Coordinates of C-alpha atoms and ligand atoms in Angstrom, one line a residue:
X1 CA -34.8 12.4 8.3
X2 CA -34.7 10.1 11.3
X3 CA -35.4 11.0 14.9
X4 CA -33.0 12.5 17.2
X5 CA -32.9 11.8 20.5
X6 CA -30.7 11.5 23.7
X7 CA -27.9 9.4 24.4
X8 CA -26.6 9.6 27.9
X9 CA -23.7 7.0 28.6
X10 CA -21.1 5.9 31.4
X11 CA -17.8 4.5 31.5
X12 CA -17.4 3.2 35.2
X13 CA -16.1 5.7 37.7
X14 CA -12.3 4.8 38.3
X15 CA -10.5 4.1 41.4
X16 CA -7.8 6.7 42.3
X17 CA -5.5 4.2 44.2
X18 CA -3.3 5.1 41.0
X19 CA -2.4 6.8 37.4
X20 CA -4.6 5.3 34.8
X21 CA -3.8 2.0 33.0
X22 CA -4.7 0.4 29.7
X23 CA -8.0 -1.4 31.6
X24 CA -9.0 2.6 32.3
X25 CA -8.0 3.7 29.0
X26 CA -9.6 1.4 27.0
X27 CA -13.7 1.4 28.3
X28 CA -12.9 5.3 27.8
X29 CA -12.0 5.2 24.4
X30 CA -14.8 2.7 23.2
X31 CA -17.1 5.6 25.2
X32 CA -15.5 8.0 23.1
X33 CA -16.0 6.2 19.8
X34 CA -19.7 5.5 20.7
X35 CA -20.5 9.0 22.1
X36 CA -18.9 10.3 18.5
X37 CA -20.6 7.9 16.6
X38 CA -24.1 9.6 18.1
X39 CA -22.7 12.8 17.2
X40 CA -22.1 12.1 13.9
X41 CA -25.8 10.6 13.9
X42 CA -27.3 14.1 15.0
X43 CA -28.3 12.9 18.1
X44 CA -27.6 14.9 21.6
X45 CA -25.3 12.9 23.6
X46 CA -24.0 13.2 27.4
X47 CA -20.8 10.6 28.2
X48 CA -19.9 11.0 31.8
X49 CA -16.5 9.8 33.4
X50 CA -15.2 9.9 36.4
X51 CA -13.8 8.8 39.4
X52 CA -14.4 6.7 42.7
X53 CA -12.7 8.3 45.6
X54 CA -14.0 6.9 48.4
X55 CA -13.3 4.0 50.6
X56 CA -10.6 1.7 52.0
X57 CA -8.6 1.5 49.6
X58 CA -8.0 4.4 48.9
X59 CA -8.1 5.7 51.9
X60 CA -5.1 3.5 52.7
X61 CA -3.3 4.4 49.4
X62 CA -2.7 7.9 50.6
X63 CA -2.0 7.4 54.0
X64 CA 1.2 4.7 52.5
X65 CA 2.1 7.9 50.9
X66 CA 1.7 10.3 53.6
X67 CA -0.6 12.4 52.2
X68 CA -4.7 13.9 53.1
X69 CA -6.7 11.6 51.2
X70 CA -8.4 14.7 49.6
X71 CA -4.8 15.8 48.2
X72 CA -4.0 12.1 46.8
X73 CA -7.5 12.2 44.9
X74 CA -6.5 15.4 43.5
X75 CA -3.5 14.6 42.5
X76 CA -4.5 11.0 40.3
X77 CA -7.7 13.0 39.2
X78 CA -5.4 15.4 37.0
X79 CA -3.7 12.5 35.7
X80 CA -6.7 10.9 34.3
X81 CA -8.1 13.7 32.7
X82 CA -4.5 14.2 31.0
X83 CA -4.5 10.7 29.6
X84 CA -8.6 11.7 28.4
X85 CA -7.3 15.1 26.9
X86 CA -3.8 13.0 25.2
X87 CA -6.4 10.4 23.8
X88 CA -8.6 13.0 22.5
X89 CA -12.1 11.7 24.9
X90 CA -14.6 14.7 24.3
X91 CA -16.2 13.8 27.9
X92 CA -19.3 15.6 28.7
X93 CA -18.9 15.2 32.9
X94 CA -16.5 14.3 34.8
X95 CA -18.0 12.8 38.3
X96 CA -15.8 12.9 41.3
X97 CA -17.6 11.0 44.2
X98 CA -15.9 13.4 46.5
X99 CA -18.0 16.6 45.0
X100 CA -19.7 18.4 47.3
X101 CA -23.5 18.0 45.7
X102 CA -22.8 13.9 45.0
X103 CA -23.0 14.1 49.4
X104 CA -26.5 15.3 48.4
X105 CA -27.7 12.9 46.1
X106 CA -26.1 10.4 48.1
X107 CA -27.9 11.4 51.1
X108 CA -31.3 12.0 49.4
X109 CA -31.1 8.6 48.0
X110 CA -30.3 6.7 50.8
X111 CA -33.0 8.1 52.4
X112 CA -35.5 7.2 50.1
X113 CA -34.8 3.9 50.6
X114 CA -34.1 3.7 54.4
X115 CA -38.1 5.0 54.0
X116 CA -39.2 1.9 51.3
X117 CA -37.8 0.0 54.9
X118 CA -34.9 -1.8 52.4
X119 CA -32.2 -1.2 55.1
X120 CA -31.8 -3.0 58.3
X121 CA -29.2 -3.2 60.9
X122 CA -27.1 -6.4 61.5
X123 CA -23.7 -8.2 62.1
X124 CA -21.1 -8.8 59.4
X125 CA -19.1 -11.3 58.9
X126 CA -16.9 -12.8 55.8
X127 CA -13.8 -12.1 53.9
X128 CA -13.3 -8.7 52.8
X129 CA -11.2 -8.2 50.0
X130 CA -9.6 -4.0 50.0
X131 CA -9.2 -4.1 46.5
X132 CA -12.2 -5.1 45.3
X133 CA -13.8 -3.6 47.9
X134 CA -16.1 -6.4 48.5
X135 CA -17.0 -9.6 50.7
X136 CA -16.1 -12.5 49.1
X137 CA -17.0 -16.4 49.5
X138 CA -14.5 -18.3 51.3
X139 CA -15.1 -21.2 48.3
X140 CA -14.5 -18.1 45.6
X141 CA -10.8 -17.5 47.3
X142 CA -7.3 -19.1 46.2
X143 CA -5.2 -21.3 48.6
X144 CA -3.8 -18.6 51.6
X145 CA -6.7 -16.3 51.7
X146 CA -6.1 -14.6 48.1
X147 CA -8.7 -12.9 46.1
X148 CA -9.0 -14.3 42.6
X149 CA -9.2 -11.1 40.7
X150 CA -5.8 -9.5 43.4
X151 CA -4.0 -13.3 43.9
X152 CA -1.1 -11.2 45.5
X153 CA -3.6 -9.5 48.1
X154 CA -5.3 -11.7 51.2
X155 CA -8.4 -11.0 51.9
X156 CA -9.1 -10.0 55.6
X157 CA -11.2 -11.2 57.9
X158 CA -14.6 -8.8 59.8
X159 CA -16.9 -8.9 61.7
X160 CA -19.3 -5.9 62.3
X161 CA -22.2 -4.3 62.8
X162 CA -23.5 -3.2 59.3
X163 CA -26.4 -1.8 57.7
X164 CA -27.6 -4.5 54.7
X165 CA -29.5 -3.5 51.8
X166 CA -32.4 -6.2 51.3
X167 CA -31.1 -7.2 47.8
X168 CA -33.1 -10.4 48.6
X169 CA -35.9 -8.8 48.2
X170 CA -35.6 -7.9 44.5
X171 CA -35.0 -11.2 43.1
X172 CA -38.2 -12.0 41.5
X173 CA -38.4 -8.4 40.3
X174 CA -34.6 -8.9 38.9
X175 CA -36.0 -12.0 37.2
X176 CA -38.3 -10.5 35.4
X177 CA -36.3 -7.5 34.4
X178 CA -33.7 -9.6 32.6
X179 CA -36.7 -11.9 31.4
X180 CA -38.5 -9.2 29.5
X181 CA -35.2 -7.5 28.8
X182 CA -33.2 -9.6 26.4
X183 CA -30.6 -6.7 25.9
X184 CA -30.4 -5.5 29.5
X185 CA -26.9 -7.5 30.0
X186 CA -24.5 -7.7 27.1
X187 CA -22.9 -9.7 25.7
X188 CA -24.8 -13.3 25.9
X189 CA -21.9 -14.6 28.0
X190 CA -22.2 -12.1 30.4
X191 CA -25.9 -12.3 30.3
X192 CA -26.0 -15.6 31.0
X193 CA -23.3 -15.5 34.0
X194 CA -25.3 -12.7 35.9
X195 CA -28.2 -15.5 35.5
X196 CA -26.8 -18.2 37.0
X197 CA -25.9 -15.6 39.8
X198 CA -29.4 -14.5 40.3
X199 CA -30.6 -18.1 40.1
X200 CA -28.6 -19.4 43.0
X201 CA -30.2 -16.7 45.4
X202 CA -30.1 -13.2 46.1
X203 CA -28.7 -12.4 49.7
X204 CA -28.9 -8.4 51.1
X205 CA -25.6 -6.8 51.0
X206 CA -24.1 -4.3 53.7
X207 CA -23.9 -0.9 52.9
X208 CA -22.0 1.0 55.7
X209 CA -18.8 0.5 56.8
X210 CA -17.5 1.3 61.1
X211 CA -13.7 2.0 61.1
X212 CA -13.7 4.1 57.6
X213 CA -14.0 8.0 58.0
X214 CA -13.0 8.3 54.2
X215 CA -16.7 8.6 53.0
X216 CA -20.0 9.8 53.2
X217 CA -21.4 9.5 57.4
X218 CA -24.8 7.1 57.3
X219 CA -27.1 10.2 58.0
X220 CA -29.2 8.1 60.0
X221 CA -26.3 7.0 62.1
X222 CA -23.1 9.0 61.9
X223 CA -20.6 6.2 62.8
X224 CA -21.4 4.7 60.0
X225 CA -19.9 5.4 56.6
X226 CA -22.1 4.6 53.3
X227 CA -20.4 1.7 51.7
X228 CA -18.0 2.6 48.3
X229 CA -19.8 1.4 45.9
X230 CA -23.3 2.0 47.1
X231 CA -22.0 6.1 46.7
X232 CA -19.8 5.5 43.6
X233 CA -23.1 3.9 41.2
X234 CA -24.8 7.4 42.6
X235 CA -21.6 9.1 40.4
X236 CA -23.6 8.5 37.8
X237 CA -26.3 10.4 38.5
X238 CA -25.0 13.2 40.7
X239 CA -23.3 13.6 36.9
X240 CA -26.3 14.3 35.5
X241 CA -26.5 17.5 37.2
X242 CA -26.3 20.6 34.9
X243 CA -23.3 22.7 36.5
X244 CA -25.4 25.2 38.4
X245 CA -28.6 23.4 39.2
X246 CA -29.6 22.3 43.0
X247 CA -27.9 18.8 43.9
X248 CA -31.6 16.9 44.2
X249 CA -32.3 14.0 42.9
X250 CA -35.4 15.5 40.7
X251 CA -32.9 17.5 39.1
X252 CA -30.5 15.4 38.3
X253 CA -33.2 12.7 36.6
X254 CA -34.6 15.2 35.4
X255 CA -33.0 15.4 31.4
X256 CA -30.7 12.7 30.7
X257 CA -32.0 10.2 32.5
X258 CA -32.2 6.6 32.0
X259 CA -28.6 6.1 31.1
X260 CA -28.5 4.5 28.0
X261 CA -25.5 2.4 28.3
X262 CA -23.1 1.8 31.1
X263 CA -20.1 0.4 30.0
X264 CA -17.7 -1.7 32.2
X265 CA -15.2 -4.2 32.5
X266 CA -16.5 -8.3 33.4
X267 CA -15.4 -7.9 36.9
X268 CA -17.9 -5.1 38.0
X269 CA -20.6 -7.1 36.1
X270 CA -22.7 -7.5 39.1
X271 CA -22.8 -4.4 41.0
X272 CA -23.9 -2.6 37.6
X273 CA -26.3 -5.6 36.8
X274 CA -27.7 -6.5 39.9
X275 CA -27.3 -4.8 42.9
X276 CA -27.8 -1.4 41.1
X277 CA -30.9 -2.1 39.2
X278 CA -32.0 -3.3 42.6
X279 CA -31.4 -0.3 44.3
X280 CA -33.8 1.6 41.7
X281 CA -36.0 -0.7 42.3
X282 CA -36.1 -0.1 45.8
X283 CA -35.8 4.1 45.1
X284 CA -38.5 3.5 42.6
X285 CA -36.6 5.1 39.8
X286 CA -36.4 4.2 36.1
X287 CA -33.8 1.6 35.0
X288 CA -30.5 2.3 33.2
X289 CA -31.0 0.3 29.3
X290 CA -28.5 -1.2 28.8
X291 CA -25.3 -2.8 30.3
X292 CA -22.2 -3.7 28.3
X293 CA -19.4 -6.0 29.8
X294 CA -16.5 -6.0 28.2
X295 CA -13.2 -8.5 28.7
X296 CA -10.1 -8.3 29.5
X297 CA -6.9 -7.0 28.3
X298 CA -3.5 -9.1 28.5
X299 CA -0.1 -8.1 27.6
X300 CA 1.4 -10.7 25.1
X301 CA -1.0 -13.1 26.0
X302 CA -0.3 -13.0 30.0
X303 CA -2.4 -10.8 32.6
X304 CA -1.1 -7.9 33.3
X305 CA 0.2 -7.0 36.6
X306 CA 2.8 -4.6 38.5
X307 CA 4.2 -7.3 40.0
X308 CA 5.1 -9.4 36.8
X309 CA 6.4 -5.8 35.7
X310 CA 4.2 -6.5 32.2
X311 CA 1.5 -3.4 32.4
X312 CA 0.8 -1.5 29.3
X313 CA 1.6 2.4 30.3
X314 CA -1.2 4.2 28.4
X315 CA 0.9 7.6 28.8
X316 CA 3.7 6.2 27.0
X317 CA 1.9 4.3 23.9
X318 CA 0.2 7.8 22.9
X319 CA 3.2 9.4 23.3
X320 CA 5.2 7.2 21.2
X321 CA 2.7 5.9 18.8
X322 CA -0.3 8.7 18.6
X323 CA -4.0 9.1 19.4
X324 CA -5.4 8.0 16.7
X325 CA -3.1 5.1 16.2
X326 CA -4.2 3.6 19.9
X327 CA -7.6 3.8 19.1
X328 CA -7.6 2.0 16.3
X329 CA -5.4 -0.6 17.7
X330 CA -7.7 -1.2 20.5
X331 CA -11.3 -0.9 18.7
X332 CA -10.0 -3.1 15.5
X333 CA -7.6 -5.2 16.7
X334 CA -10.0 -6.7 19.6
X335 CA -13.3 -8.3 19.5
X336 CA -15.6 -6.1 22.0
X337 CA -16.7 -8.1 24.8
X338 CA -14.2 -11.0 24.7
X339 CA -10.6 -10.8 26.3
X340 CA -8.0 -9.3 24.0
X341 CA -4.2 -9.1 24.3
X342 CA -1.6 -6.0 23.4
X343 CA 1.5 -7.0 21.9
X344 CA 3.5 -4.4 19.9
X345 CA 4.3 -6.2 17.0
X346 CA 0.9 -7.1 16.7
X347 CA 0.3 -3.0 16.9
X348 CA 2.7 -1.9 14.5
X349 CA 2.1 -4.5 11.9
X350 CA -1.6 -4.1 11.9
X351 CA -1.2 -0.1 11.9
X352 CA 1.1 -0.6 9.5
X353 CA -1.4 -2.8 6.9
X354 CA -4.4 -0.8 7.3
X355 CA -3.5 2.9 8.0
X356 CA -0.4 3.2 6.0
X357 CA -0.4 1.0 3.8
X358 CA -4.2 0.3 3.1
X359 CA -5.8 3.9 3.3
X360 CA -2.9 6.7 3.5
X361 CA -1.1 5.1 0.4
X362 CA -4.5 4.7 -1.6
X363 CA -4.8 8.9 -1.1
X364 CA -1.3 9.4 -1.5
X365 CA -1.1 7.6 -4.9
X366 CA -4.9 8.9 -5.9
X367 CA -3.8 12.5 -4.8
X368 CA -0.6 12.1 -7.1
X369 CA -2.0 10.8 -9.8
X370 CA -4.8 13.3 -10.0
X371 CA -1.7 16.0 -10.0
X372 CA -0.1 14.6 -12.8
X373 CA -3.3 13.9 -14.6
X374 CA -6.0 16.5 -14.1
X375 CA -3.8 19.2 -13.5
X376 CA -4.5 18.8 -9.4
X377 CA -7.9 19.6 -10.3
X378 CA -10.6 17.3 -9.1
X379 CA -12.3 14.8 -11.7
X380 CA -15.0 16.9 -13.5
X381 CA -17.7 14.3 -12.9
X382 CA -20.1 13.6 -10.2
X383 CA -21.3 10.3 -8.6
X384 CA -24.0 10.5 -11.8
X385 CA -21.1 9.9 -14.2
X386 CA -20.6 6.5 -12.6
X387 CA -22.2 3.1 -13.9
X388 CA -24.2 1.7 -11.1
X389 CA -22.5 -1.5 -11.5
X390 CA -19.1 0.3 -11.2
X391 CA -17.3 -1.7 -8.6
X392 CA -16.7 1.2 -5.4
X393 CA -20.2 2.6 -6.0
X394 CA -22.2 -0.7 -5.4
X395 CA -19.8 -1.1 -2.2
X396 CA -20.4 2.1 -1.1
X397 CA -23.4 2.8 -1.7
X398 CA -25.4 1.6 1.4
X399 CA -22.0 0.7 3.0
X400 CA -23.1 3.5 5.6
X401 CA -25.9 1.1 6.7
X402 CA -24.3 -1.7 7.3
X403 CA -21.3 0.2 9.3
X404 CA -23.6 1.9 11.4
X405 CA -25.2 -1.1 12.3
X406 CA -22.1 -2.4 13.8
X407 CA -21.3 0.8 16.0
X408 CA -24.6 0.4 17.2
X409 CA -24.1 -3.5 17.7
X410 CA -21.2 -2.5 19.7
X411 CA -19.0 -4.4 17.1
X412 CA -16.1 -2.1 16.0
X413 CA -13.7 -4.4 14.6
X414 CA -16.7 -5.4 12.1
X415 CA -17.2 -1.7 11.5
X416 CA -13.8 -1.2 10.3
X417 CA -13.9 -4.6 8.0
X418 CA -16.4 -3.8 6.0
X419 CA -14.8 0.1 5.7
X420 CA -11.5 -1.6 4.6
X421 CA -13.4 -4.1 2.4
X422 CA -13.9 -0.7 0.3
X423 CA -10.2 0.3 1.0
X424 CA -9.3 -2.3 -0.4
X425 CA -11.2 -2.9 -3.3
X426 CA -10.0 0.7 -4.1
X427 CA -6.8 -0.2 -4.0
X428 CA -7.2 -3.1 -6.4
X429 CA -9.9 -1.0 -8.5
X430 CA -6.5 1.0 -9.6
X431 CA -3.9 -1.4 -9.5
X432 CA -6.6 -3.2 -12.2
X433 CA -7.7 -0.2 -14.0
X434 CA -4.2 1.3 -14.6
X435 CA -5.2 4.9 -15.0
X436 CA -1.5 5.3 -15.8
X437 CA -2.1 3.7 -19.3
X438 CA -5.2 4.8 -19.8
X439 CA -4.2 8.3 -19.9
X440 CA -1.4 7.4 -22.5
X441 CA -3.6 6.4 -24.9
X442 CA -5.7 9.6 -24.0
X443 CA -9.0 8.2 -22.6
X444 CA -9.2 11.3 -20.1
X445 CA -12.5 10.9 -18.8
X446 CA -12.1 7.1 -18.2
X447 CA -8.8 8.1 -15.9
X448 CA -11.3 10.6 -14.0
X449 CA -13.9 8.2 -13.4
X450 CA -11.6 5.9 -11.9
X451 CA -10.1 8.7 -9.9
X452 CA -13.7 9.7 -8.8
X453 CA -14.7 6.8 -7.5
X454 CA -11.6 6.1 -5.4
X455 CA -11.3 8.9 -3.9
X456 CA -15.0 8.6 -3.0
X457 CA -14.1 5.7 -1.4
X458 CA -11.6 7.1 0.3
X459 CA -14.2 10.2 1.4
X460 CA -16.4 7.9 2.7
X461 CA -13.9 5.7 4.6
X462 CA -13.0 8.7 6.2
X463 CA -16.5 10.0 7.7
X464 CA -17.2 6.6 8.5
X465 CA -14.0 5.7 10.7
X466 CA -14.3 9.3 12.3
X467 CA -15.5 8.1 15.2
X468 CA -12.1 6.0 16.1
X469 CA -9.7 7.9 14.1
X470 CA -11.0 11.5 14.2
X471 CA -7.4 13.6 13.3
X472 CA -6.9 11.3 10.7
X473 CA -10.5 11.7 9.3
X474 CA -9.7 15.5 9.8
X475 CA -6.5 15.3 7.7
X476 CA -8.4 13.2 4.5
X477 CA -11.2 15.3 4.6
X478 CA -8.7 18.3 4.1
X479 CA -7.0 16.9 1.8
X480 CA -10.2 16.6 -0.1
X481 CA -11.0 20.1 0.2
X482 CA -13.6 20.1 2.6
X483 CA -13.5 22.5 5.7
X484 CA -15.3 20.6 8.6
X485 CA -13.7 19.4 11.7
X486 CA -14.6 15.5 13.1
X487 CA -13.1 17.1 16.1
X488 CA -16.0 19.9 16.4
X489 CA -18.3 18.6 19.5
X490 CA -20.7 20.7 18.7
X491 CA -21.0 21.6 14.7
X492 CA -24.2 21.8 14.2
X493 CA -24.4 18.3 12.7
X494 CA -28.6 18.7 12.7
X495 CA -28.1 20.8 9.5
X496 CA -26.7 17.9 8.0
X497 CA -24.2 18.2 6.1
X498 CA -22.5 15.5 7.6
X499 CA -25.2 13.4 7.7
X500 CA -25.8 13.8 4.4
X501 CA -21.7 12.8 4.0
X502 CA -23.0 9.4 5.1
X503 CA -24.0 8.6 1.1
X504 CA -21.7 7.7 -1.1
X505 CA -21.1 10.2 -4.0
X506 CA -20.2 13.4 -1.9
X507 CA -17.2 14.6 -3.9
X508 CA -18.5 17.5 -6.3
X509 CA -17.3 18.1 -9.9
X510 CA -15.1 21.3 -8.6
X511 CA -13.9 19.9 -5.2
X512 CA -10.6 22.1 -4.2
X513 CA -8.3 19.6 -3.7
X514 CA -5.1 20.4 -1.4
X515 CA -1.6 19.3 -1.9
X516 CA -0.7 15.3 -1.0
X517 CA 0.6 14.7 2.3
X518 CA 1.1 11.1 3.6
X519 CA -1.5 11.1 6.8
X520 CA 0.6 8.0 8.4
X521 CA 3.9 7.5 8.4
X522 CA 5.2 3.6 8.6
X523 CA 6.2 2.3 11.9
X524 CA 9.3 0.6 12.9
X525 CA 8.9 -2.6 14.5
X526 CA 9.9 -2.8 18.3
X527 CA 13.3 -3.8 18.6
Ligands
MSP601 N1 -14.4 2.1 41.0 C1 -14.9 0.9 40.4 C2 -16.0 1.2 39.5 C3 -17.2 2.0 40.1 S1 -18.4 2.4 38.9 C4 -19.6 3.1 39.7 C5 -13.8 0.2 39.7 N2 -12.8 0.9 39.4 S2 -11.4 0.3 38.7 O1 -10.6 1.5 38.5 O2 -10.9 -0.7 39.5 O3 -11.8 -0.4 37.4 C6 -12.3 0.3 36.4 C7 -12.5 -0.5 35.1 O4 -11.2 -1.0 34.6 C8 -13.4 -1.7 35.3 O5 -14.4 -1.7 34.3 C9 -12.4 -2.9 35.1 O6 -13.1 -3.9 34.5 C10 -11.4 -2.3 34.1 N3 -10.2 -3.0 34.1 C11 -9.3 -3.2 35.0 N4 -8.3 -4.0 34.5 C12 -8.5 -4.3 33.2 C13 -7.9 -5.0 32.2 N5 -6.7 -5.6 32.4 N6 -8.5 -5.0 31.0 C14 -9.6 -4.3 30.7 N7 -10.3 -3.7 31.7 C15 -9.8 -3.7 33.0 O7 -13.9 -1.0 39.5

């Protein structure tokens, strides 16, 4: 049996200046799919969400609404872990930078490298942009004083003493990191974009704000406040805390720690690739592993934004479409790492074709069949019975493999091609075999075989597209007679019976199949 071993991974930690959107939603849900996907390989994972609660931003945010900063947080907090708990995330930790014991990991950090002597004192000056909470380039910025990433918010103009972080001094080191670390940054693109970053020359960013009391005080000079996103990258390990333990930093590095993955969107790309790496540097700490950017999301084929009116409301597609059914949308229907678009159409017609269409119907029909042709029984035959060369057990066998490879590749559109390959070779399997004749003219065992193998396939679909479709996987798998529950963090998957589900030729000779109930019901188009 293979190793087990940790996997501790991040989405980022999201700003509460509002409710979740689809940006939010989606890095959560890959998490998910990935954290389940370790699961379901036996090995003990941690995924840790959270929130960034700090700074300007949102400091502003509440005071537009009149509100304590503190009672704003609280408030958007509870409606992110709704969406997780309507999308069905099994987070492990939820990190709020305003926790009590993050102040002391915060503090404990900083110090260590106010002591390396990485942080100096100096003036400020440059184009601040609130929602990115960054200085920007004046040559990065659109006509007027926009930000590119917020062209409907001017950046605004400081100049102030700061402490800096001596990020120039890590360049060689950074160099080096991504030299002998071909899979540090992910994808290629992204890879080669932090690169040609790097390669134009490191300069020391400020990490204290004056003016700001929403934050963490400086402690070596209280009119300070530590810069947003020098506390928020800490989220992720203050997160690592067991629940009770003492808030140091030995503690929290102590078990999970180096994160395995941190995933984010392209336009944090550098604070998780350079300037945090950097900062462990400087703390003499480990390195995360690995760092996955993904793209963007558009709304038929335009950004999103409130002001065009065209944002996806994530509350509102579970509600109307399901769980499972957003999932799947989102991991098949979009290459991870490149830019993808939402349209509806596009939604419904590919949930359509593939859930319930593609894989309900191929139960439904197998289910019914077996009712009126084995007396509801399941086929007396095992995975033996079956020819090597029969056409579902050569695809299925060692189909496992090559899925798993693509979760662990990150690719989970190719994960659920080559699972629908077998789908639908399953479907055509019957639709060529036509079990209905075959039973006229009595050939009784030949009907079984066929029904065997399909509902195999079926089986096996099932475990393996558990990890993006988990009530679905739950409803086949009952279906089939077995008892287990995709949705059961902590079944004890090391006595392997699912692991052992990951070979094809599971079904037994006496499985207790249940009645036939269609698992996904067609979807109208939108109007
Ligand atoms: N608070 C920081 C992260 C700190 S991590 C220590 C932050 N928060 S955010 O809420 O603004 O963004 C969170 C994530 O949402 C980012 O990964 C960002 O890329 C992602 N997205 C925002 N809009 C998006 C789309 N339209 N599409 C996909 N992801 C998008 O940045």
């Amino acid at each position: 049996m293979k190793d087990r071993f940790k996997f501790a991974l991040t989405t980022p930690l999201y700003y509460v200046n509002d409710v979740p959107h689809i940006g939010s939603a989606y890095t959560t849900m890959v998490a998910d799919v990935i954290a389940r996907f370790q699961r379901l390989q036996g090995n003990s994972v941690l995924l840790i969400t959270g929130t960034d609660e700090h700074g300007q931003k949102i400091e502003r945010t509440a005071a537009e609404q009149g509100l304590e900063p503190q009672v704003h947080c609280d408030r958007i907090v509870a409606s992110f872990q709704s969406l997780w708990e309507k999308l069905n995330i099994q987070y492990d930790r939820f990190s709020r930078t305003t926790a009590v014991r993050h102040e002391a990991i915060v503090k404990e950090f900083f110090e260590r490298v106010w002591q390396k002597g990485d942080i100096y004192l100096d003036q400020q000056q440059g184009w601040y942009c609130v929602s990115c909470e960054e200085f920007k380039e004046e040559r990065d910025l659109l006509e007027g004083g926009f930000c590119p990433l917020h062209p409907n918010k001017q950046v605004e103009w400081r100049d102030e003493e700061n402490y800096f972080f001596k990020l120039s001094q890590y360049q060689t080191q950074l160099e080096t990191l991504y030299a002998q670390n071909l899979d540090f940054i992910q994808p290629e693109s992204r890879r080669n974009e932090v690169l040609n970053f790097v390669s134009q020359g490191l300069k020391d960013f400020s990490i204290s704000r004056v003016n700001l009391d929403w934050g963490f005080p400086l402690p070596s000079d209280p009119n300070h406040t530590i810069y947003v996103w020098f506390d928020a990258l800490l989220g992720y390990v203050t997160a690592l805390l067991e629940p009770e333990q003492e808030p140091t930093l030995a503690n929290a590095l102590s078990q999970w720690w180096p994160i395995n993955l941190h995933l984010i969107g392209k336009d944090i790309l550098r604070f998780h690739a350079v300037y945090w790496p950097a900062m462990l540097m400087s703390a003499e700490l480990p390195l995360p592993k690995r760092i996955f950017g993904h793209g963007f999301l558009t709304k038929d084929g335009k950004k999103m934004s409130k002001t065009l009116g065209n944002t996806v409301d994530p509350f509102a597609l579970v509600n109307k479409y399901s769980s499972d059914a957003v999932r799947y949308y989102f991991l098949k229907g979009i290459d991870f790492g490149k830019d993808g678009d939402f349209n509806e159409t596009r939604f419904v017609e590919l949930l359509n074709a593939d859930l319930a269409d593609n894989l309900g119907n191929l139960l439904n029909r197998t289910l019914g069949m077996l009712k009126k042709y084995c007396q509801s029984n399941g086929p007396q035959l095992t995975e033996a019975d079956l020819d090597l060369e029969h056409p579902l057990k050569k695809i299925g066998t060692g189909l496992s493999d090559r899925v798993f490879q693509a979760y662990e590749a990150l690719q989970f559109s190719q994960a659920c091609e080559e699972i629908f390959n077998l789908i639908r070779a399953s479907n055509k399997h019957i639709d060529e075999s036509a079990p209905w004749s075959l039973y006229k003219q009595g050939k009784q065992k030949e009907v079984e075989q066929i029904l065997y193998a399909v509902l195999e396939s079926v089986r096996l679909s099932a475990y393996l597209l558990s990890p993006i479709i988990p009530n679905l996987s739950n409803d086949i798998y009952q279906q089939l007679g077995f008892s287990f529950d995709f949705n059961h963090k902590t079944h004890n998957l090391a006595d392997d019976i699912l692991i052992h589900h990951s070979q094809w030729g599971k079904l037994t000779a006496n499985q207790n199949l249940s009645k036939a109930r269609p698992i996904f019901s067609k979807l109208e188009l939108p109007s």
